[in-house]
Amino acid sequence: MNNQLYLHPLFTVRSELLSPDEQVSLSYQRAKLVMQTYRLTAQDIQFCTPRFWALICDPILSLDIAMFTILAAHIGLAIGTLSCHLKARPDLRPLVQRLLRFETVGLYLLTERGHGLDSFNIETTATKTPDGYILHTPREEAAKFMPASTPKFNIPKVALVMARLIVEGEDRGCRFFVVPICNEKEMFHGVQSTRLPTRSGTGPLDFSITTFNQVHLPPTALVASDISNISKPARPLEAWWNEIWRIQLGTMAVPAPWITAIKSVAFIGGRYSMRRCILGKNNDPVPIITFRTQQWPVAHATAVGMVMANWFPTAVQEAMANSDHRLRHAMSVVIKTTNDGKGVIIAEGDVLTLCIRLFSELLQGHFELPLPDPSESLLAHHAASILQENHDLFLSLNCEHRSDSFNFLILPQSEKVVEAIGHALAYSAAVKSGLPKPILDVYESAIIRQDPAWYSEQGSLTRMEQRVREDAAISSFMVHLDDFLDQLDVENYVSAPIVSDHAWKSYLEGLTTYSGNAVPSVERLQAVL
């Protein structure tokens, strides 16, 4: 969708020159603009249509991760969870329509401060009464952690809150409830939001700790197609996973902006390195891109950006087409792990925890992932080999997956193996798509760097051969550097002023400059000296 959002005034403003609260307000305005631009329907979100993925993959989202955080929860989790109940629950349609128009922001309150990723054991309760439910936070550790629930930015908010359904003193498992959080000006009665400090190195958002004090909810607050069914599930854990079914799709979606981000990093670093010079022999200017130490990170980022941009839509399409929900979730984990950016390492499930679960299931033979043939490439050989290596170790230990031996020897390999699987799949897709050989070679060299011992032991590449192979890859890449940077197709989304002298000078003119006519006294100057 060629929407040219990057030309809109909301995206041309220099957000780094704004105060933290002004930046947060801007992120909410941008999120509303994106929603209005794409005009998704509930069906688009429920069934993850191409229009849904077009929004998720829009490069504009990489320009404001706070905005993306708002949209990821609002669209993927809140509207997504409600969408599958609309046929049986027409009373939910007005709320969903307000959410689709971004007249109300949807939150997803699952995680609790004292439980983190162990969300199956949350403590927030929703106790059945004759006229509905009483939602309550029993202690500080049960407070909902992170989602932005403050009323500070002039927009109503409503949350899907997961709580333990208590009926006549019996715990009947975890269910979601629709809970109004705030209007444009203040919190609703019984709901409290404690704003967390801004995290360093990120776009600010009004992340909060949210608690509930005896909040009355109507019977229709229960998120279910049949609100009269409040029986205890036969398999509580399976029922819980069914409740949070949108998480697996979120796991697949959250890496999307990082692909544009890594391409932008490559573009900025490449263009800057081509124009930034130092004085060499005879005081002649030498661009810093001539140094191998500068060429490698630029080549590496460019290759990763191009390979991941090629693989991501294909991987998503294959995952969505899979009727086995286990394989779909497995591919979601592989995609997120391979595209991991530290800003989303815990979003929609912590990467390491997700890898531990997937790796354990693979070793126990619960299912198999469709991997490239080991003979196809070094990366495919590597992935198959280390997966088999750990499978053989598991069998030799003669233990079960919750034993100390499994914990100590096998679990630490989880993320490494899952990521290797992702790289093998991404490389295979890149070859089939006909990406340029220099890009393939640099990408391959980058992955070899992650496990040089295996490639020496099993891949028949000595350390020196690996170094020579990498050198040849970068040399072939550098011949086409200018073209490859253009092929990243991110220039319209890059606002970093260091990419050109003209951009820097224009940026400098917009900064606050201080000057004056004060004259230091002689005595004070001497004292300073």
XYZ file of C-alpha atoms in Angstrom:
529
model
C 0.000 0.000 0.000
C 1.697 3.188 -1.206
C 0.174 5.528 1.369
C 3.094 8.007 1.686
C 2.477 8.352 5.411
C 6.095 9.432 5.731
C 5.085 12.776 4.167
C 2.341 13.459 6.716
C 3.137 16.260 9.224
C 2.746 13.831 12.117
C 5.703 11.865 10.775
C 7.891 14.742 9.612
C 7.991 16.412 13.043
C 11.280 15.940 14.902
C 10.041 13.906 17.878
C 13.440 13.948 19.621
C 13.047 17.690 20.112
C 9.775 17.220 22.017
C 9.272 16.602 25.731
C 8.585 12.970 26.791
C 4.849 13.599 27.220
C 4.688 15.406 23.875
C 6.323 12.372 22.287
C 3.768 10.042 23.900
C 0.906 12.248 22.686
C 2.404 12.211 19.191
C 2.588 8.402 19.236
C -1.133 8.146 20.025
C -1.950 10.611 17.220
C 0.210 8.639 14.803
C -1.467 5.376 15.816
C -4.876 6.880 15.075
C -3.649 8.102 11.681
C -2.414 4.611 10.775
C -5.749 3.090 11.811
C -7.630 5.653 9.717
C -5.354 5.011 6.755
C -5.822 1.245 6.662
C -9.456 1.090 7.826
C -9.239 -2.525 8.915
C -12.413 -4.478 9.550
C -12.939 -6.927 12.398
C -12.708 -9.712 9.814
C -9.346 -8.392 8.580
C -8.022 -8.692 12.100
C -9.685 -11.966 13.043
C -8.473 -13.807 9.953
C -5.212 -11.850 9.475
C -5.946 -10.902 5.890
C -3.327 -9.411 3.547
C -4.594 -5.965 4.557
C -3.842 -6.784 8.210
C -0.298 -7.877 7.344
C 0.153 -4.831 5.105
C -0.403 -2.626 8.150
C 1.868 -4.723 10.364
C 4.632 -4.609 7.739
C 4.269 -0.919 6.833
C 7.770 0.607 7.129
C 6.232 3.622 8.888
C 5.879 1.554 12.069
C 9.645 1.422 12.497
C 9.754 5.215 12.885
C 7.931 5.125 16.215
C 8.123 1.937 18.273
C 5.868 3.450 20.942
C 3.224 3.852 18.246
C 3.779 0.266 17.133
C 3.450 -0.926 20.737
C 0.073 0.817 20.985
C -1.129 -0.697 17.705
C 0.189 -4.201 18.378
C -1.884 -4.522 21.563
C -4.846 -2.535 20.260
C -5.221 -4.380 16.960
C -3.604 -7.767 17.373
C -4.571 -8.552 20.944
C -7.600 -6.509 22.030
C -9.610 -6.357 18.790
C -8.232 -9.721 17.712
C -9.458 -11.468 20.856
C -12.910 -9.901 20.622
C -13.271 -10.493 16.886
C -13.965 -14.225 17.080
C -16.957 -13.665 19.401
C -18.811 -11.040 17.358
C -21.091 -13.463 15.547
C -22.473 -14.799 18.823
C -22.044 -11.529 20.720
C -23.526 -8.629 18.716
C -23.465 -6.586 21.946
C -19.681 -6.344 21.526
C -19.921 -4.750 18.069
C -20.280 -1.114 19.222
C -17.123 -1.446 21.312
C -15.206 -3.069 18.453
C -16.334 -0.324 16.072
C -15.034 2.337 18.471
C -11.750 0.458 18.684
C -11.523 0.186 14.889
C -12.002 3.962 14.617
C -9.439 4.462 17.412
C -11.988 6.416 19.410
C -11.023 4.110 22.276
C -7.650 2.449 22.855
C -7.681 -1.262 23.609
C -5.320 -2.701 26.225
C -4.424 -6.319 27.017
C -3.825 -6.868 30.729
C -2.431 -10.366 31.158
C 0.965 -10.233 32.886
C 1.218 -9.567 36.631
C 4.130 -8.020 38.482
C 4.745 -11.038 40.680
C 4.396 -13.661 37.963
C 5.953 -12.311 34.767
C 5.860 -14.977 32.069
C 4.145 -17.398 34.439
C 0.795 -15.876 33.466
C -1.061 -19.150 33.949
C -0.747 -18.569 37.699
C -2.089 -15.021 37.876
C -3.927 -13.916 41.037
C -6.378 -11.217 39.894
C -9.892 -12.491 40.602
C -13.311 -12.000 39.045
C -15.835 -13.291 41.562
C -19.316 -14.193 40.309
C -22.181 -12.288 41.893
C -25.929 -12.402 41.158
C -25.610 -9.355 38.883
C -22.168 -9.838 37.350
C -18.612 -10.012 38.678
C -16.325 -8.252 41.144
C -12.845 -7.707 39.727
C -10.136 -7.383 42.359
C -6.361 -7.240 42.789
C -5.692 -9.218 45.997
C -2.122 -8.001 46.611
C 0.602 -5.860 45.070
C 2.214 -8.817 43.294
C -1.047 -9.363 41.403
C -0.971 -5.907 39.799
C -1.113 -5.914 35.996
C 2.257 -4.840 34.667
C 3.303 -2.717 31.705
C 0.360 -1.796 29.397
C -0.178 1.958 29.130
C -3.292 2.588 31.227
C -3.021 6.269 32.254
C -5.763 8.819 31.380
C -3.207 11.506 30.604
C -3.445 11.711 26.817
C -7.104 12.561 26.239
C -8.274 9.219 24.932
C -10.595 6.621 26.536
C -9.125 3.202 27.228
C -10.689 -0.204 27.724
C -8.854 -3.399 28.632
C -9.213 -7.107 28.259
C -8.211 -8.175 31.770
C -7.367 -11.792 32.488
C -8.582 -12.896 35.888
C -9.362 -16.092 37.751
C -13.080 -16.798 37.537
C -14.342 -17.573 41.038
C -17.802 -19.105 41.324
C -19.130 -20.048 44.780
C -15.575 -20.168 46.095
C -14.328 -22.425 43.300
C -11.530 -21.401 40.925
C -12.823 -22.065 37.414
C -9.762 -21.009 35.483
C -8.530 -17.878 33.744
C -10.882 -15.815 31.597
C -10.797 -12.401 29.944
C -13.150 -9.613 30.995
C -13.900 -6.315 29.254
C -13.021 -3.567 31.733
C -13.357 0.202 31.127
C -10.105 1.801 32.346
C -10.445 5.549 31.898
C -12.232 8.268 29.970
C -10.505 11.255 28.384
C -9.706 12.799 31.757
C -9.670 10.325 34.643
C -9.649 6.711 35.769
C -12.922 4.911 36.348
C -13.901 4.160 39.926
C -11.863 1.370 41.498
C -9.199 1.338 38.786
C -5.746 2.691 39.600
C -2.858 3.339 37.200
C 0.669 3.966 38.457
C 2.858 5.332 35.693
C 6.303 3.769 35.345
C 9.441 5.853 34.623
C 10.505 6.170 31.007
C 12.888 3.407 29.979
C 16.230 4.503 28.616
C 16.935 4.092 24.926
C 13.314 3.813 23.813
C 10.454 5.971 22.622
C 8.480 6.943 25.742
C 4.991 5.607 26.413
C 2.769 5.802 29.495
C 3.595 2.259 30.647
C 1.898 1.568 33.957
C 1.048 -0.747 36.821
C -2.720 -1.276 36.959
C -4.772 -2.488 39.928
C -8.478 -3.047 40.613
C -10.292 -2.480 43.887
C -13.640 -4.287 43.993
C -14.661 -3.163 40.491
C -18.189 -4.244 39.578
C -18.614 -5.682 36.076
C -21.844 -6.701 34.302
C -22.364 -10.322 33.162
C -21.614 -9.225 29.584
C -18.051 -8.298 30.586
C -17.038 -11.943 30.238
C -15.234 -12.424 26.908
C -16.929 -15.519 25.557
C -19.360 -16.500 22.844
C -21.616 -17.981 25.527
C -21.516 -15.884 28.709
C -23.648 -18.423 30.548
C -20.918 -21.058 30.285
C -18.849 -20.521 33.428
C -18.043 -24.182 34.035
C -14.599 -25.323 35.084
C -12.559 -26.485 32.062
C -11.543 -30.141 31.976
C -8.034 -29.170 30.875
C -7.251 -25.760 32.461
C -3.884 -25.220 30.760
C -5.264 -26.013 27.313
C -8.226 -23.730 27.999
C -5.824 -20.963 29.032
C -3.875 -21.278 25.793
C -7.156 -21.054 23.882
C -7.973 -17.816 25.724
C -4.659 -16.193 24.701
C -4.765 -17.498 21.130
C -3.807 -14.093 19.709
C -0.438 -14.184 21.447
C 0.997 -16.638 18.918
C 0.029 -14.293 16.086
C 1.526 -11.381 18.003
C 4.731 -13.361 18.417
C 4.930 -13.493 14.626
C 3.957 -9.836 14.120
C 6.169 -7.953 16.575
C 9.458 -8.469 14.670
C 8.079 -6.750 11.537
C 9.273 -3.181 12.309
C 12.738 -4.490 13.140
C 13.237 -5.548 9.533
C 12.747 -1.980 8.362
C 14.841 -0.810 11.308
C 17.851 -2.955 10.381
C 17.574 -1.813 6.759
C 17.503 1.802 7.959
C 20.564 1.183 10.106
C 22.374 -0.217 7.074
C 21.323 2.735 4.910
C 22.329 5.361 7.488
C 25.622 3.653 8.286
C 26.447 3.115 4.630
C 25.643 6.620 3.415
C 27.370 8.252 6.376
C 30.481 6.091 5.975
C 30.717 6.994 2.294
C 30.804 10.741 2.991
C 32.611 10.855 6.372
C 36.330 11.244 5.818
C 39.545 11.295 7.790
C 42.834 12.729 6.590
C 45.200 10.111 5.211
C 48.571 10.321 3.536
C 49.476 13.772 2.252
C 46.399 15.069 4.089
C 44.108 13.622 1.436
C 40.541 12.863 2.680
C 39.798 9.144 2.967
C 36.178 7.945 3.403
C 35.875 5.697 6.448
C 33.999 3.129 4.352
C 37.390 2.161 2.894
C 38.254 0.468 6.196
C 37.288 -3.192 6.527
C 36.156 -2.609 10.104
C 33.541 -0.183 8.745
C 32.628 -2.245 5.715
C 31.687 -5.330 7.704
C 28.876 -3.846 9.858
C 27.410 -2.048 6.841
C 27.539 -5.191 4.710
C 26.228 -7.319 7.556
C 23.221 -5.063 8.264
C 22.427 -4.732 4.554
C 22.507 -8.482 3.967
C 20.410 -9.251 7.038
C 17.884 -6.570 6.096
C 17.472 -7.866 2.553
C 17.320 -11.543 3.536
C 14.840 -10.964 6.372
C 12.632 -8.678 4.266
C 12.496 -11.452 1.669
C 11.825 -14.264 4.159
C 9.368 -12.649 6.586
C 6.277 -12.434 4.316
C 6.919 -15.932 3.000
C 7.311 -17.371 6.485
C 4.167 -15.606 7.682
C 2.171 -16.884 4.715
C 3.334 -20.459 5.306
C 2.591 -20.245 9.023
C -0.892 -18.815 8.482
C -1.695 -21.522 5.942
C -0.872 -24.270 8.458
C -3.961 -25.823 10.037
C -1.913 -27.348 12.881
C -1.858 -24.638 15.566
C 1.278 -26.174 17.090
C 3.238 -25.730 13.867
C 1.851 -22.225 13.415
C 3.025 -21.254 16.882
C 6.358 -22.990 16.292
C 6.935 -20.913 13.159
C 5.938 -17.787 15.085
C 8.672 -18.544 17.609
C 11.259 -19.209 14.884
C 10.368 -15.954 13.105
C 10.572 -13.859 16.260
C 13.793 -15.484 17.455
C 15.544 -15.013 14.102
C 14.333 -11.391 13.743
C 14.827 -10.551 17.411
C 15.369 -6.948 18.391
C 16.051 -6.191 22.027
C 13.115 -3.798 22.148
C 10.652 -6.672 21.669
C 12.583 -9.482 23.308
C 9.789 -9.994 25.873
C 6.823 -8.717 23.834
C 4.267 -11.451 23.048
C 6.374 -13.930 25.001
C 10.020 -13.826 26.029
C 12.263 -15.188 23.270
C 14.237 -17.530 25.513
C 11.133 -18.923 27.204
C 9.438 -19.478 23.850
C 12.543 -21.250 22.550
C 12.735 -23.497 25.617
C 9.168 -24.679 25.061
C 9.598 -25.190 21.315
C 12.975 -26.897 21.652
C 11.624 -29.273 24.310
C 8.700 -30.205 22.071
C 10.974 -30.826 19.092
C 13.313 -33.082 21.090
C 10.383 -35.055 22.505
C 9.065 -35.623 18.982
C 5.723 -33.867 19.490
C 6.018 -32.548 15.934
C 8.624 -31.702 13.305
C 9.426 -28.435 11.571
C 9.851 -28.489 7.780
C 13.587 -27.781 7.467
C 15.667 -27.359 4.313
C 17.593 -30.445 3.252
C 20.996 -30.463 5.028
C 22.731 -30.772 1.673
C 21.168 -27.519 0.478
C 23.580 -25.191 2.265
C 26.060 -24.890 5.099
C 23.415 -23.148 7.188
C 20.896 -25.954 6.608
C 23.572 -28.512 7.510
C 24.374 -26.555 10.671
C 20.730 -26.367 11.809
C 20.050 -30.052 11.191
C 23.313 -31.075 12.840
C 22.944 -29.189 16.126
C 19.287 -30.230 16.395
C 20.290 -33.879 15.936
C 23.219 -33.424 18.314
C 20.900 -32.345 21.097
C 18.373 -35.056 20.254
C 21.116 -37.692 20.585
C 22.241 -36.120 23.872
C 18.676 -36.236 25.189
C 18.421 -39.939 24.357
C 21.799 -40.686 25.926
C 20.828 -38.971 29.177
C 17.800 -41.258 29.456
C 15.910 -38.537 31.315
C 12.616 -36.682 31.022
C 12.322 -33.058 29.956
C 11.845 -31.697 33.476
C 14.951 -33.373 34.898
C 18.086 -31.616 36.135
C 20.124 -33.149 33.309
C 17.788 -31.683 30.692
C 17.818 -28.357 32.512
C 21.595 -28.168 32.834
C 22.791 -29.621 29.510
C 20.043 -29.111 26.946
C 17.945 -26.053 27.788
C 20.909 -23.632 27.389
C 21.059 -24.674 23.708
C 17.401 -23.827 23.021
C 17.659 -20.330 21.594
C 20.816 -21.122 19.630
C 19.178 -24.074 17.849
C 15.880 -22.302 17.124
C 17.751 -19.327 15.691
C 19.867 -21.654 13.526
C 16.660 -23.153 12.139
C 15.414 -19.662 11.290
C 18.636 -18.705 9.546
C 18.573 -21.898 7.488
C 14.993 -21.185 6.397
C 15.725 -17.527 5.657
C 18.828 -18.393 3.588
C 16.911 -21.067 1.667
C 14.172 -18.554 0.829
C 16.783 -16.010 -0.251
C 18.417 -18.477 -2.640
C 15.060 -19.449 -4.142
C 14.131 -15.787 -4.589
C 17.346 -15.076 -6.458
C 18.851 -12.528 -4.083
C 22.290 -11.349 -5.284
C 25.150 -13.724 -4.479
C 27.162 -11.083 -2.553
C 24.165 -10.652 -0.232
C 23.903 -14.413 0.240
C 27.622 -14.736 0.904
C 27.738 -11.936 3.475
C 24.668 -13.346 5.239
C 26.229 -16.799 5.305
C 29.468 -15.377 6.721
C 27.546 -13.522 9.425
C 25.831 -16.715 10.552
C 29.096 -18.677 10.484
C 30.468 -16.050 12.899
C 27.835 -17.107 15.445
C 29.140 -20.668 15.739
C 32.657 -20.831 14.242
C 33.540 -23.969 16.219
C 30.864 -26.068 14.524
C 31.846 -24.863 11.060
C 35.423 -25.809 11.864
C 34.562 -29.201 13.362
C 31.686 -30.271 11.111
C 31.676 -27.852 8.181
C 35.306 -28.465 7.205
C 36.170 -24.763 7.385
C 39.215 -23.896 9.430
C 39.337 -20.559 11.229
C 41.565 -19.137 8.512
C 39.310 -20.462 5.761
C 36.341 -18.815 7.472
C 38.222 -15.513 7.548
C 39.207 -15.765 3.878
C 35.636 -16.712 2.920
C 34.298 -13.666 4.771
C 36.878 -11.409 3.136
C 35.827 -12.571 -0.334
C 32.157 -12.029 0.537
C 32.717 -8.447 1.681
C 34.919 -7.659 -1.324
C 32.200 -8.824 -3.715
C 29.601 -6.871 -1.722
C 31.510 -3.576 -1.718
C 31.557 -3.393 -5.523
C 27.759 -3.011 -5.410
C 27.420 -1.028 -2.163
C 25.642 1.966 -3.663
C 23.127 -0.195 -5.510
C 22.465 -2.407 -2.484
C 21.765 0.615 -0.280
C 19.255 1.860 -2.851
C 17.650 -1.601 -3.032
C 16.908 -1.444 0.692
C 14.133 0.977 -0.335
C 14.057 2.831 2.991
C 15.320 6.293 2.080
C 11.846 7.815 2.488
C 11.700 6.479 6.052
C 15.139 7.668 7.148
C 15.273 11.004 8.919
C 18.762 10.770 10.423
C 20.482 14.058 9.508
C 23.942 12.495 9.273
C 23.166 10.847 5.924
C 24.177 14.017 4.065
C 25.816 17.372 4.705
C 22.700 19.186 3.501
C 20.447 17.245 5.895
C 22.812 17.914 8.796
C 23.026 21.657 8.145
C 19.243 21.911 7.867
C 18.838 19.983 11.112
C 21.351 22.176 12.912
C 19.410 25.298 11.952
C 16.387 23.964 13.815
C 18.209 23.395 17.107
C 18.186 25.867 19.978
C 21.297 28.049 20.001
C 22.419 30.135 22.963
C 24.506 33.312 22.663
C 24.933 36.529 24.611
C 27.035 39.588 25.325
C 28.310 38.847 28.827
C 32.005 39.608 29.502
C 33.862 37.573 32.146
C 35.632 39.634 34.823
C 39.419 39.347 35.051
C 39.250 38.118 38.645
C 36.781 35.352 37.792
C 38.786 34.284 34.759
C 41.942 34.027 36.862
C 40.082 32.021 39.487
C 38.943 29.571 36.858
C 42.417 29.183 35.471
